[in-house]
Amino acid sequence: MPVLPGAEPYRHEGGEVGVLLCHGFTGSPQSLRPWAEYLAERGLTVSLPLLPGHGTRWQDMQLTGWQDWYAEVDRELRVLRERCSQIFVFGLSMGGALTLRLAAKHGDAISGIVVVNPANKVHGLAASARPVARHFVRTTKGLTSDIAKEGSEEVGYERVPLHSAHSLRKFFRLVDGELPQVTQPMVLLHSPQDHVVPPADSARILSRVSSTDVSEILLEQSYHVATLDHDAERIFEESYAFIGRLAPSVGKKGSTTGG
């Protein structure tokens, strides 16, 4: 199947500091593309993969599960490790959960993480019914484009495949159990007005990780897809400053450019 316009993966060969970006459930790289380009323009090596089953049609996603999505970002991380001296991982929503699992599993190989409206649980009464419902009903209403900024749209699916949603629920439980293994410096940015992921998810993540260098930032002007919303520039600036603090060569002329 052809990839939806704008949903293509993005890569940029920059300097020795690399960033892996992880997009959300039923979304696509389009939601993080401006963030990726902002970092690339500042000389960083950037990888923004398209997760399996995403960016085409929901029927393709029906055949995938969390193991497929995690395997893709894990592979991209290993590729970055071959050419970069330091690596950071950033994620939005489910991409935040992928980021947290990478941090738990790869330890010191990751210098720091940034998560935006990270998801930790499938909420609502429908969540408990999905394990059974998915055998009778194929999809439910989509989650994309929860954005306050007028005219800003997210490229993703209008329907959620229930088999994939069931797999996502299992993934969140797995990651929740691994949160104490997360020790890296972390910036967590979340929107008080989020119609997809409630603030409780961010609160639980903050309470369970073992990281001691943690910053929590509220995105007052944005909804769930904050990377395409009013606070996008703040996310970009805060994340770049975070990298600059932990990778001192970043931001110094000539230090992040080249091979």
Coordinates of N, CA, C and O in Angstrom, one line a residue, residues 16 169 193 225:
E16 N 27.6 13.8 15.5 CA 27.8 12.6 16.3 C 26.7 12.4 17.4 O 26.7 11.4 18.1
R169 N -2.9 -2.2 24.8 CA -3.2 -2.3 26.2 C -2.2 -3.2 26.9 O -1.7 -2.9 28.0
Q193 N -5.1 20.0 29.0 CA -6.3 19.8 28.2 C -5.9 18.8 27.1 O -5.6 19.1 25.9
V225 N -1.9 16.3 20.5 CA -0.8 16.4 19.5 C -0.1 17.7 19.6 O -0.1 18.5 18.7

